[in-house]
Amino acid sequence: MLTSTTPEDLAAEGQGGAYRCWATAYPLQETSSIPLGSHDATSPRLALRWLRERARNVTDQLDMAYAQPGRYWLRDEAEHERALAYLTTGTAYQLALHDENTRYVLVAYPPGATS
Protein backbone atom coordinates (compact mmCIF):
# COMPACT_ATOMS: atom_id res chain seq x y z
CA MET A 1 0.00 0.00 0.00
CA LEU A 2 1.41 3.40 -0.96
CA THR A 3 0.94 6.33 1.38
CA SER A 4 1.66 10.03 1.28
CA THR A 5 3.58 10.01 4.57
CA THR A 6 6.99 11.65 4.38
CA PRO A 7 10.07 10.31 6.17
CA GLU A 8 10.02 13.41 8.36
CA ASP A 9 6.43 12.66 9.43
CA LEU A 10 7.38 9.08 10.23
CA ALA A 11 10.35 10.13 12.33
CA ALA A 12 8.26 12.70 14.19
CA GLU A 13 5.58 10.14 15.05
CA GLY A 14 8.14 7.76 16.56
CA GLN A 15 5.65 4.95 17.01
CA GLY A 16 7.05 2.70 19.76
CA GLY A 17 7.90 -0.89 18.91
CA ALA A 18 7.53 -0.53 15.16
CA TYR A 19 10.32 -0.57 12.63
CA ARG A 20 9.39 2.34 10.37
CA CYS A 21 10.17 1.79 6.71
CA TRP A 22 9.83 4.15 3.80
CA ALA A 23 10.88 4.70 0.23
CA THR A 24 11.18 8.10 -1.41
CA ALA A 25 12.20 9.33 -4.86
CA TYR A 26 14.19 12.54 -5.15
CA PRO A 27 14.05 13.89 -8.73
CA LEU A 28 17.31 15.73 -9.38
CA GLN A 29 15.68 18.77 -10.98
CA GLU A 30 12.84 19.11 -8.44
CA THR A 31 12.64 20.69 -5.00
CA SER A 32 10.20 18.19 -3.52
CA SER A 33 10.42 14.44 -3.02
CA ILE A 34 7.95 11.78 -4.09
CA PRO A 35 6.90 9.25 -1.42
CA LEU A 36 6.95 5.70 -2.79
CA GLY A 37 5.46 4.00 0.24
CA SER A 38 5.83 3.38 3.93
CA HIS A 39 5.33 0.45 6.27
CA ASP A 40 5.48 -0.42 9.96
CA ALA A 41 7.19 -3.75 10.58
CA THR A 42 7.15 -5.67 13.85
CA SER A 43 10.69 -7.07 13.52
CA PRO A 44 13.99 -6.26 11.81
CA ARG A 45 13.51 -9.25 9.49
CA LEU A 46 10.10 -7.98 8.36
CA ALA A 47 11.55 -4.49 7.87
CA LEU A 48 14.27 -5.98 5.67
CA ARG A 49 11.66 -7.97 3.74
CA TRP A 50 9.79 -4.73 3.01
CA LEU A 51 13.03 -3.03 1.89
CA ARG A 52 13.74 -5.94 -0.43
CA GLU A 53 10.25 -5.77 -1.96
CA ARG A 54 10.54 -2.01 -2.55
CA ALA A 55 14.09 -2.36 -3.90
CA ARG A 56 12.81 -4.98 -6.35
CA ASN A 57 9.98 -2.64 -7.41
CA VAL A 58 12.38 0.26 -8.01
CA THR A 59 15.02 -1.91 -9.70
CA ASP A 60 12.47 -3.48 -12.04
CA GLN A 61 11.65 -0.02 -13.40
CA LEU A 62 15.22 1.16 -13.99
CA ASP A 63 17.18 0.80 -17.22
CA MET A 64 19.57 -2.18 -17.19
CA ALA A 65 22.73 -0.20 -16.34
CA TYR A 66 21.09 1.58 -13.41
CA ALA A 67 19.33 -1.58 -12.21
CA GLN A 68 22.56 -3.56 -11.69
CA PRO A 69 23.40 -2.19 -8.19
CA GLY A 70 19.86 -2.94 -7.02
CA ARG A 71 19.95 -6.43 -8.46
CA TYR A 72 23.29 -7.05 -6.81
CA TRP A 73 21.94 -5.80 -3.46
CA LEU A 74 18.90 -8.08 -3.77
CA ARG A 75 21.23 -11.12 -4.03
CA ASP A 76 23.77 -9.96 -1.42
CA GLU A 77 22.98 -12.13 1.63
CA ALA A 78 25.99 -10.80 3.56
CA GLU A 79 24.68 -7.24 3.16
CA HIS A 80 21.21 -8.38 4.29
CA GLU A 81 22.76 -9.87 7.43
CA ARG A 82 24.57 -6.58 8.02
CA ALA A 83 21.28 -4.69 7.63
CA LEU A 84 19.62 -7.03 10.15
CA ALA A 85 22.49 -6.48 12.58
CA TYR A 86 22.13 -2.70 12.24
CA LEU A 87 18.38 -2.81 12.81
CA THR A 88 18.66 -5.23 15.72
CA THR A 89 21.17 -2.99 17.49
CA GLY A 90 19.10 0.18 16.99
CA THR A 91 20.74 1.69 13.90
CA ALA A 92 18.78 2.73 10.82
CA TYR A 93 19.64 1.11 7.48
CA GLN A 94 19.49 2.95 4.17
CA LEU A 95 19.76 1.84 0.56
CA ALA A 96 20.12 4.40 -2.23
CA LEU A 97 19.66 3.68 -5.93
CA HIS A 98 19.65 6.12 -8.82
CA ASP A 99 19.25 6.68 -12.49
CA GLU A 100 20.12 9.73 -14.58
CA ASN A 101 17.19 11.76 -13.23
CA THR A 102 16.25 10.46 -9.79
CA ARG A 103 17.74 9.20 -6.52
CA TYR A 104 15.70 6.54 -4.71
CA VAL A 105 16.18 6.16 -0.97
CA LEU A 106 14.83 3.22 1.01
CA VAL A 107 15.12 3.30 4.81
CA ALA A 108 14.31 1.06 7.76
CA TYR A 109 14.32 2.88 11.09
CA PRO A 110 14.30 0.84 14.33
CA PRO A 111 12.19 1.78 17.36
CA GLY A 112 13.93 4.27 19.60
CA ALA A 113 16.60 5.24 17.06
CA THR A 114 17.42 8.93 17.09
CA SER A 115 19.44 9.17 13.88
mmCIF file of N, CA and C in Angstrom:
data_model
loop_
_atom_site.group_PDB
_atom_site.id
_atom_site.type_symbol
_atom_site.label_atom_id
_atom_site.label_comp_id
_atom_site.label_asym_id
_atom_site.label_seq_id
_atom_site.Cartn_x
_atom_site.Cartn_y
_atom_site.Cartn_z
ATOM 1 N N MET A 1 0.839 -1.180 0.000
ATOM 2 C CA MET A 1 0.000 0.000 0.000
ATOM 3 C C MET A 1 0.882 1.241 0.000
ATOM 4 N N LEU A 2 0.656 2.162 -0.891
ATOM 5 C CA LEU A 2 1.407 3.399 -0.956
ATOM 6 C C LEU A 2 0.712 4.457 -0.118
ATOM 7 N N THR A 3 1.501 5.262 0.570
ATOM 8 C CA THR A 3 0.942 6.331 1.381
ATOM 9 C C THR A 3 1.611 7.634 1.026
ATOM 10 N N SER A 4 1.060 8.731 1.539
ATOM 11 C CA SER A 4 1.664 10.032 1.279
ATOM 12 C C SER A 4 2.468 10.523 2.478
ATOM 13 N N THR A 5 2.806 9.627 3.402
ATOM 14 C CA THR A 5 3.581 10.005 4.572
ATOM 15 C C THR A 5 5.030 10.255 4.180
ATOM 16 N N THR A 6 5.584 11.344 4.669
ATOM 17 C CA THR A 6 6.986 11.649 4.379
ATOM 18 C C THR A 6 7.870 11.030 5.447
ATOM 19 N N PRO A 7 9.155 10.818 5.147
ATOM 20 C CA PRO A 7 10.071 10.308 6.166
ATOM 21 C C PRO A 7 10.105 11.191 7.416
ATOM 22 N N GLU A 8 9.996 12.500 7.218
ATOM 23 C CA GLU A 8 10.019 13.412 8.356
ATOM 24 C C GLU A 8 8.808 13.181 9.254
ATOM 25 N N ASP A 9 7.633 12.951 8.645
ATOM 26 C CA ASP A 9 6.434 12.656 9.426
ATOM 27 C C ASP A 9 6.608 11.364 10.206
ATOM 28 N N LEU A 10 7.191 10.352 9.562
ATOM 29 C CA LEU A 10 7.381 9.076 10.225
ATOM 30 C C LEU A 10 8.318 9.208 11.419
ATOM 31 N N ALA A 11 9.399 9.945 11.235
ATOM 32 C CA ALA A 11 10.350 10.126 12.325
ATOM 33 C C ALA A 11 9.716 10.901 13.473
ATOM 34 N N ALA A 12 8.893 11.879 13.156
ATOM 35 C CA ALA A 12 8.260 12.695 14.191
ATOM 36 C C ALA A 12 7.252 11.883 14.997
ATOM 37 N N GLU A 13 6.570 10.942 14.343
ATOM 38 C CA GLU A 13 5.581 10.138 15.050
ATOM 39 C C GLU A 13 6.230 9.199 16.046
ATOM 40 N N GLY A 14 7.382 8.622 15.675
ATOM 41 C CA GLY A 14 8.141 7.765 16.564
ATOM 42 C C GLY A 14 7.326 6.667 17.227
ATOM 43 N N GLN A 15 6.515 5.985 16.481
ATOM 44 C CA GLN A 15 5.651 4.953 17.014
ATOM 45 C C GLN A 15 6.488 3.870 17.687
ATOM 46 N N GLY A 16 6.260 3.641 19.001
ATOM 47 C CA GLY A 16 7.054 2.695 19.762
ATOM 48 C C GLY A 16 6.868 1.264 19.286
ATOM 49 N N GLY A 17 7.955 0.505 19.251
ATOM 50 C CA GLY A 17 7.903 -0.894 18.912
ATOM 51 C C GLY A 17 7.879 -1.220 17.438
ATOM 52 N N ALA A 18 7.622 -0.263 16.595
ATOM 53 C CA ALA A 18 7.531 -0.533 15.162
ATOM 54 C C ALA A 18 8.819 -0.114 14.457
ATOM 55 N N TYR A 19 9.236 -0.944 13.530
ATOM 56 C CA TYR A 19 10.322 -0.569 12.634
ATOM 57 C C TYR A 19 9.670 0.202 11.507
ATOM 58 N N ARG A 20 9.994 1.478 11.394
ATOM 59 C CA ARG A 20 9.391 2.343 10.374
ATOM 60 C C ARG A 20 10.195 2.195 9.089
ATOM 61 N N CYS A 21 9.527 1.961 8.010
ATOM 62 C CA CYS A 21 10.173 1.790 6.711
ATOM 63 C C CYS A 21 9.554 2.765 5.727
ATOM 64 N N TRP A 22 10.368 3.301 4.854
ATOM 65 C CA TRP A 22 9.832 4.155 3.805
ATOM 66 C C TRP A 22 10.745 4.173 2.599
ATOM 67 N N ALA A 23 10.153 4.534 1.485
ATOM 68 C CA ALA A 23 10.880 4.699 0.226
ATOM 69 C C ALA A 23 10.462 6.034 -0.367
ATOM 70 N N THR A 24 11.440 6.772 -0.854
ATOM 71 C CA THR A 24 11.185 8.096 -1.408
ATOM 72 C C THR A 24 12.039 8.298 -2.650
ATOM 73 N N ALA A 25 11.461 8.947 -3.648
ATOM 74 C CA ALA A 25 12.200 9.328 -4.858
ATOM 75 C C ALA A 25 12.514 10.809 -4.773
ATOM 76 N N TYR A 26 13.744 11.153 -5.142
ATOM 77 C CA TYR A 26 14.194 12.542 -5.151
ATOM 78 C C TYR A 26 14.604 12.913 -6.578
ATOM 79 N N PRO A 27 13.677 13.465 -7.366
ATOM 80 C CA PRO A 27 14.047 13.889 -8.729
ATOM 81 C C PRO A 27 15.124 14.970 -8.650
ATOM 82 N N LEU A 28 16.154 14.827 -9.471
ATOM 83 C CA LEU A 28 17.308 15.725 -9.384
ATOM 84 C C LEU A 28 16.980 17.171 -9.725
ATOM 85 N N GLN A 29 16.006 17.407 -10.570
ATOM 86 C CA GLN A 29 15.679 18.768 -10.982
ATOM 87 C C GLN A 29 14.482 19.358 -10.232
ATOM 88 N N GLU A 30 14.020 18.677 -9.186
ATOM 89 C CA GLU A 30 12.841 19.110 -8.441
ATOM 90 C C GLU A 30 13.228 19.505 -7.019
ATOM 91 N N THR A 31 12.382 20.287 -6.381
ATOM 92 C CA THR A 31 12.644 20.687 -4.999
ATOM 93 C C THR A 31 11.896 19.822 -3.990
ATOM 94 N N SER A 32 10.954 19.030 -4.451
ATOM 95 C CA SER A 32 10.204 18.186 -3.520
ATOM 96 C C SER A 32 10.417 16.705 -3.853
ATOM 97 N N SER A 33 10.262 15.876 -2.838
ATOM 98 C CA SER A 33 10.422 14.439 -3.018
ATOM 99 C C SER A 33 9.076 13.794 -3.334
ATOM 100 N N ILE A 34 9.149 12.545 -3.759
ATOM 101 C CA ILE A 34 7.946 11.783 -4.092
ATOM 102 C C ILE A 34 7.924 10.533 -3.208
ATOM 103 N N PRO A 35 6.991 10.452 -2.258
ATOM 104 C CA PRO A 35 6.903 9.252 -1.417
ATOM 105 C C PRO A 35 6.520 8.039 -2.264
ATOM 106 N N LEU A 36 7.222 6.933 -2.058
ATOM 107 C CA LEU A 36 6.950 5.703 -2.792
ATOM 108 C C LEU A 36 6.334 4.635 -1.904
ATOM 109 N N GLY A 37 6.101 4.949 -0.650
ATOM 110 C CA GLY A 37 5.459 4.002 0.243
ATOM 111 C C GLY A 37 6.096 4.001 1.614
ATOM 112 N N SER A 38 5.336 3.528 2.573
ATOM 113 C CA SER A 38 5.831 3.383 3.931
ATOM 114 C C SER A 38 5.179 2.161 4.560
ATOM 115 N N HIS A 39 5.797 1.683 5.635
ATOM 116 C CA HIS A 39 5.325 0.455 6.268
ATOM 117 C C HIS A 39 5.837 0.406 7.699
ATOM 118 N N ASP A 40 5.031 -0.121 8.599
ATOM 119 C CA ASP A 40 5.477 -0.420 9.963
ATOM 120 C C ASP A 40 5.683 -1.917 10.055
ATOM 121 N N ALA A 41 6.881 -2.326 10.435
ATOM 122 C CA ALA A 41 7.192 -3.749 10.582
ATOM 123 C C ALA A 41 7.377 -4.066 12.061
ATOM 124 N N THR A 42 7.062 -5.284 12.448
ATOM 125 C CA THR A 42 7.154 -5.670 13.851
ATOM 126 C C THR A 42 8.500 -6.289 14.220
ATOM 127 N N SER A 43 9.366 -6.487 13.236
ATOM 128 C CA SER A 43 10.686 -7.070 13.515
ATOM 129 C C SER A 43 11.689 -6.565 12.485
ATOM 130 N N PRO A 44 12.986 -6.672 12.801
ATOM 131 C CA PRO A 44 13.995 -6.265 11.812
ATOM 132 C C PRO A 44 13.914 -7.105 10.534
ATOM 133 N N ARG A 45 13.601 -8.381 10.670
ATOM 134 C CA ARG A 45 13.509 -9.246 9.489
ATOM 135 C C ARG A 45 12.359 -8.820 8.579
ATOM 136 N N LEU A 46 11.220 -8.452 9.173
ATOM 137 C CA LEU A 46 10.096 -7.984 8.362
ATOM 138 C C LEU A 46 10.388 -6.619 7.743
ATOM 139 N N ALA A 47 11.132 -5.781 8.443
ATOM 140 C CA ALA A 47 11.545 -4.492 7.869
ATOM 141 C C ALA A 47 12.448 -4.731 6.658
ATOM 142 N N LEU A 48 13.390 -5.649 6.787
ATOM 143 C CA LEU A 48 14.274 -5.975 5.666
ATOM 144 C C LEU A 48 13.480 -6.567 4.511
ATOM 145 N N ARG A 49 12.503 -7.394 4.806
ATOM 146 C CA ARG A 49 11.656 -7.965 3.740
ATOM 147 C C ARG A 49 10.966 -6.855 2.957
ATOM 148 N N TRP A 50 10.449 -5.846 3.682
ATOM 149 C CA TRP A 50 9.787 -4.728 3.009
ATOM 150 C C TRP A 50 10.789 -3.961 2.145
ATOM 151 N N LEU A 51 12.001 -3.721 2.686
ATOM 152 C CA LEU A 51 13.031 -3.030 1.892
ATOM 153 C C LEU A 51 13.345 -3.819 0.623
ATOM 154 N N ARG A 52 13.440 -5.119 0.743
ATOM 155 C CA ARG A 52 13.740 -5.945 -0.433
ATOM 156 C C ARG A 52 12.622 -5.855 -1.470
ATOM 157 N N GLU A 53 11.372 -5.888 -1.028
ATOM 158 C CA GLU A 53 10.251 -5.768 -1.963
ATOM 159 C C GLU A 53 10.270 -4.422 -2.674
ATOM 160 N N ARG A 54 10.495 -3.349 -1.932
ATOM 161 C CA ARG A 54 10.542 -2.012 -2.546
ATOM 162 C C ARG A 54 11.755 -1.881 -3.450
ATOM 163 N N ALA A 55 12.899 -2.411 -3.050
ATOM 164 C CA ALA A 55 14.089 -2.363 -3.901
ATOM 165 C C ALA A 55 13.835 -3.102 -5.208
ATOM 166 N N ARG A 56 13.156 -4.224 -5.129
ATOM 167 C CA ARG A 56 12.807 -4.977 -6.349
ATOM 168 C C ARG A 56 11.882 -4.151 -7.238
ATOM 169 N N ASN A 57 10.892 -3.481 -6.628
ATOM 170 C CA ASN A 57 9.979 -2.639 -7.410
ATOM 171 C C ASN A 57 10.724 -1.519 -8.125
ATOM 172 N N VAL A 58 11.615 -0.841 -7.412
ATOM 173 C CA VAL A 58 12.377 0.256 -8.012
ATOM 174 C C VAL A 58 13.308 -0.289 -9.094
ATOM 175 N N THR A 59 14.049 -1.338 -8.766
ATOM 176 C CA THR A 59 15.024 -1.909 -9.698
ATOM 177 C C THR A 59 14.359 -2.381 -10.984
ATOM 178 N N ASP A 60 13.180 -2.979 -10.861
ATOM 179 C CA ASP A 60 12.470 -3.478 -12.042
ATOM 180 C C ASP A 60 12.103 -2.361 -13.015
ATOM 181 N N GLN A 61 12.047 -1.135 -12.546
ATOM 182 C CA GLN A 61 11.651 -0.022 -13.399
ATOM 183 C C GLN A 61 12.834 0.780 -13.941
ATOM 184 N N LEU A 62 14.040 0.435 -13.519
ATOM 185 C CA LEU A 62 15.224 1.161 -13.988
ATOM 186 C C LEU A 62 15.780 0.530 -15.254
ATOM 187 N N ASP A 63 16.459 1.330 -16.074
ATOM 188 C CA ASP A 63 17.175 0.796 -17.224
ATOM 189 C C ASP A 63 18.260 -0.157 -16.722
ATOM 190 N N MET A 64 18.656 -1.098 -17.567
ATOM 191 C CA MET A 64 19.574 -2.175 -17.186
ATOM 192 C C MET A 64 20.822 -1.679 -16.446
ATOM 193 N N ALA A 65 21.491 -0.674 -16.965
ATOM 194 C CA ALA A 65 22.731 -0.203 -16.340
ATOM 195 C C ALA A 65 22.483 0.321 -14.925
ATOM 196 N N TYR A 66 21.405 1.020 -14.727
ATOM 197 C CA TYR A 66 21.095 1.580 -13.407
ATOM 198 C C TYR A 66 20.500 0.529 -12.471
ATOM 199 N N ALA A 67 19.938 -0.531 -13.018
ATOM 200 C CA ALA A 67 19.328 -1.582 -12.212
ATOM 201 C C ALA A 67 20.364 -2.522 -11.594
ATOM 202 N N GLN A 68 21.564 -2.597 -12.163
ATOM 203 C CA GLN A 68 22.561 -3.560 -11.691
ATOM 204 C C GLN A 68 22.879 -3.446 -10.195
ATOM 205 N N PRO A 69 23.122 -2.254 -9.640
ATOM 206 C CA PRO A 69 23.400 -2.193 -8.194
ATOM 207 C C PRO A 69 22.243 -2.721 -7.349
ATOM 208 N N GLY A 70 21.021 -2.431 -7.749
ATOM 209 C CA GLY A 70 19.864 -2.938 -7.024
ATOM 210 C C GLY A 70 19.748 -4.442 -7.126
ATOM 211 N N ARG A 71 19.988 -4.975 -8.292
ATOM 212 C CA ARG A 71 19.945 -6.433 -8.463
ATOM 213 C C ARG A 71 21.034 -7.108 -7.648
ATOM 214 N N TYR A 72 22.205 -6.504 -7.629
ATOM 215 C CA TYR A 72 23.295 -7.045 -6.814
ATOM 216 C C TYR A 72 22.892 -7.032 -5.335
ATOM 217 N N TRP A 73 22.352 -5.906 -4.857
ATOM 218 C CA TRP A 73 21.943 -5.801 -3.457
ATOM 219 C C TRP A 73 20.889 -6.852 -3.122
ATOM 220 N N LEU A 74 19.951 -7.095 -4.027
ATOM 221 C CA LEU A 74 18.898 -8.078 -3.775
ATOM 222 C C LEU A 74 19.449 -9.490 -3.575
ATOM 223 N N ARG A 75 20.608 -9.794 -4.159
ATOM 224 C CA ARG A 75 21.228 -11.119 -4.030
ATOM 225 C C ARG A 75 22.306 -11.173 -2.950
ATOM 226 N N ASP A 76 22.635 -10.053 -2.343
ATOM 227 C CA ASP A 76 23.772 -9.961 -1.416
ATOM 228 C C ASP A 76 23.357 -10.347 0.010
ATOM 229 N N GLU A 77 23.401 -11.642 0.308
ATOM 230 C CA GLU A 77 22.981 -12.135 1.627
ATOM 231 C C GLU A 77 23.839 -11.564 2.750
ATOM 232 N N ALA A 78 25.119 -11.375 2.517
ATOM 233 C CA ALA A 78 25.989 -10.803 3.555
ATOM 234 C C ALA A 78 25.539 -9.379 3.904
ATOM 235 N N GLU A 79 25.157 -8.607 2.906
ATOM 236 C CA GLU A 79 24.681 -7.245 3.159
ATOM 237 C C GLU A 79 23.336 -7.281 3.893
ATOM 238 N N HIS A 80 22.493 -8.249 3.578
ATOM 239 C CA HIS A 80 21.209 -8.377 4.288
ATOM 240 C C HIS A 80 21.445 -8.707 5.759
ATOM 241 N N GLU A 81 22.426 -9.554 6.030
ATOM 242 C CA GLU A 81 22.762 -9.868 7.425
ATOM 243 C C GLU A 81 23.297 -8.631 8.147
ATOM 244 N N ARG A 82 24.074 -7.830 7.442
ATOM 245 C CA ARG A 82 24.574 -6.577 8.021
ATOM 246 C C ARG A 82 23.412 -5.634 8.325
ATOM 247 N N ALA A 83 22.453 -5.537 7.413
ATOM 248 C CA ALA A 83 21.275 -4.690 7.633
ATOM 249 C C ALA A 83 20.500 -5.171 8.858
ATOM 250 N N LEU A 84 20.318 -6.484 8.984
ATOM 251 C CA LEU A 84 19.622 -7.032 10.154
ATOM 252 C C LEU A 84 20.373 -6.701 11.442
ATOM 253 N N ALA A 85 21.697 -6.803 11.401
ATOM 254 C CA ALA A 85 22.494 -6.478 12.584
ATOM 255 C C ALA A 85 22.322 -5.008 12.956
ATOM 256 N N TYR A 86 22.348 -4.134 11.972
ATOM 257 C CA TYR A 86 22.131 -2.705 12.238
ATOM 258 C C TYR A 86 20.778 -2.483 12.905
ATOM 259 N N LEU A 87 19.727 -3.029 12.304
ATOM 260 C CA LEU A 87 18.379 -2.809 12.813
ATOM 261 C C LEU A 87 18.208 -3.397 14.212
ATOM 262 N N THR A 88 18.774 -4.559 14.432
ATOM 263 C CA THR A 88 18.656 -5.226 15.721
ATOM 264 C C THR A 88 19.351 -4.438 16.829
ATOM 265 N N THR A 89 20.433 -3.749 16.485
ATOM 266 C CA THR A 89 21.173 -2.990 17.494
ATOM 267 C C THR A 89 20.744 -1.526 17.559
ATOM 268 N N GLY A 90 19.656 -1.167 16.858
ATOM 269 C CA GLY A 90 19.104 0.177 16.987
ATOM 270 C C GLY A 90 19.612 1.213 16.005
ATOM 271 N N THR A 91 20.226 0.766 14.912
ATOM 272 C CA THR A 91 20.742 1.686 13.899
ATOM 273 C C THR A 91 19.900 1.583 12.632
ATOM 274 N N ALA A 92 19.553 2.724 12.059
ATOM 275 C CA ALA A 92 18.784 2.730 10.817
ATOM 276 C C ALA A 92 19.632 2.184 9.674
ATOM 277 N N TYR A 93 18.969 1.622 8.674
ATOM 278 C CA TYR A 93 19.637 1.114 7.481
ATOM 279 C C TYR A 93 19.053 1.810 6.273
ATOM 280 N N GLN A 94 19.929 2.225 5.363
ATOM 281 C CA GLN A 94 19.488 2.952 4.171
ATOM 282 C C GLN A 94 20.111 2.352 2.922
ATOM 283 N N LEU A 95 19.305 2.255 1.881
ATOM 284 C CA LEU A 95 19.756 1.835 0.559
ATOM 285 C C LEU A 95 19.411 2.950 -0.410
ATOM 286 N N ALA A 96 20.371 3.368 -1.220
ATOM 287 C CA ALA A 96 20.119 4.404 -2.227
ATOM 288 C C ALA A 96 20.421 3.835 -3.611
ATOM 289 N N LEU A 97 19.505 4.054 -4.522
ATOM 290 C CA LEU A 97 19.661 3.685 -5.929
ATOM 291 C C LEU A 97 19.427 4.937 -6.750
ATOM 292 N N HIS A 98 19.873 4.925 -7.993
ATOM 293 C CA HIS A 98 19.646 6.119 -8.816
ATOM 294 C C HIS A 98 19.649 5.776 -10.291
ATOM 295 N N ASP A 99 19.089 6.695 -11.054
ATOM 296 C CA ASP A 99 19.250 6.683 -12.495
ATOM 297 C C ASP A 99 19.680 8.094 -12.884
ATOM 298 N N GLU A 100 19.606 8.415 -14.160
ATOM 299 C CA GLU A 100 20.121 9.726 -14.583
ATOM 300 C C GLU A 100 19.298 10.905 -14.063
ATOM 301 N N ASN A 101 18.058 10.663 -13.639
ATOM 302 C CA ASN A 101 17.188 11.764 -13.230
ATOM 303 C C ASN A 101 16.729 11.745 -11.783
ATOM 304 N N THR A 102 16.877 10.619 -11.102
ATOM 305 C CA THR A 102 16.248 10.462 -9.792
ATOM 306 C C THR A 102 17.115 9.627 -8.861
ATOM 307 N N ARG A 103 17.112 9.997 -7.582
ATOM 308 C CA ARG A 103 17.735 9.200 -6.524
ATOM 309 C C ARG A 103 16.598 8.583 -5.717
ATOM 310 N N TYR A 104 16.702 7.283 -5.467
ATOM 311 C CA TYR A 104 15.697 6.543 -4.714
ATOM 312 C C TYR A 104 16.316 6.133 -3.386
ATOM 313 N N VAL A 105 15.666 6.477 -2.288
ATOM 314 C CA VAL A 105 16.181 6.162 -0.967
ATOM 315 C C VAL A 105 15.169 5.283 -0.246
ATOM 316 N N LEU A 106 15.652 4.142 0.258
ATOM 317 C CA LEU A 106 14.830 3.217 1.012
ATOM 318 C C LEU A 106 15.441 3.094 2.407
ATOM 319 N N VAL A 107 14.623 3.241 3.429
ATOM 320 C CA VAL A 107 15.122 3.299 4.807
ATOM 321 C C VAL A 107 14.288 2.407 5.712
ATOM 322 N N ALA A 108 14.970 1.739 6.638
ATOM 323 C CA ALA A 108 14.306 1.065 7.759
ATOM 324 C C ALA A 108 14.870 1.692 9.022
ATOM 325 N N TYR A 109 13.974 2.096 9.898
ATOM 326 C CA TYR A 109 14.315 2.875 11.086
ATOM 327 C C TYR A 109 13.824 2.113 12.316
ATOM 328 N N PRO A 110 14.736 1.642 13.183
ATOM 329 C CA PRO A 110 14.301 0.845 14.335
ATOM 330 C C PRO A 110 13.629 1.682 15.424
ATOM 331 N N PRO A 111 12.827 1.042 16.259
ATOM 332 C CA PRO A 111 12.190 1.775 17.355
ATOM 333 C C PRO A 111 13.252 2.386 18.262
ATOM 334 N N GLY A 112 13.023 3.610 18.679
ATOM 335 C CA GLY A 112 13.927 4.265 19.604
ATOM 336 C C GLY A 112 15.176 4.870 18.986
ATOM 337 N N ALA A 113 15.414 4.655 17.704
ATOM 338 C CA ALA A 113 16.600 5.237 17.056
ATOM 339 C C ALA A 113 16.408 6.744 16.948
ATOM 340 N N THR A 114 17.498 7.468 17.152
ATOM 341 C CA THR A 114 17.421 8.928 17.087
ATOM 342 C C THR A 114 18.131 9.500 15.880
ATOM 343 N N SER A 115 18.789 8.654 15.087
ATOM 344 C CA SER A 115 19.438 9.171 13.876
ATOM 345 C C SER A 115 19.394 8.167 12.767
#
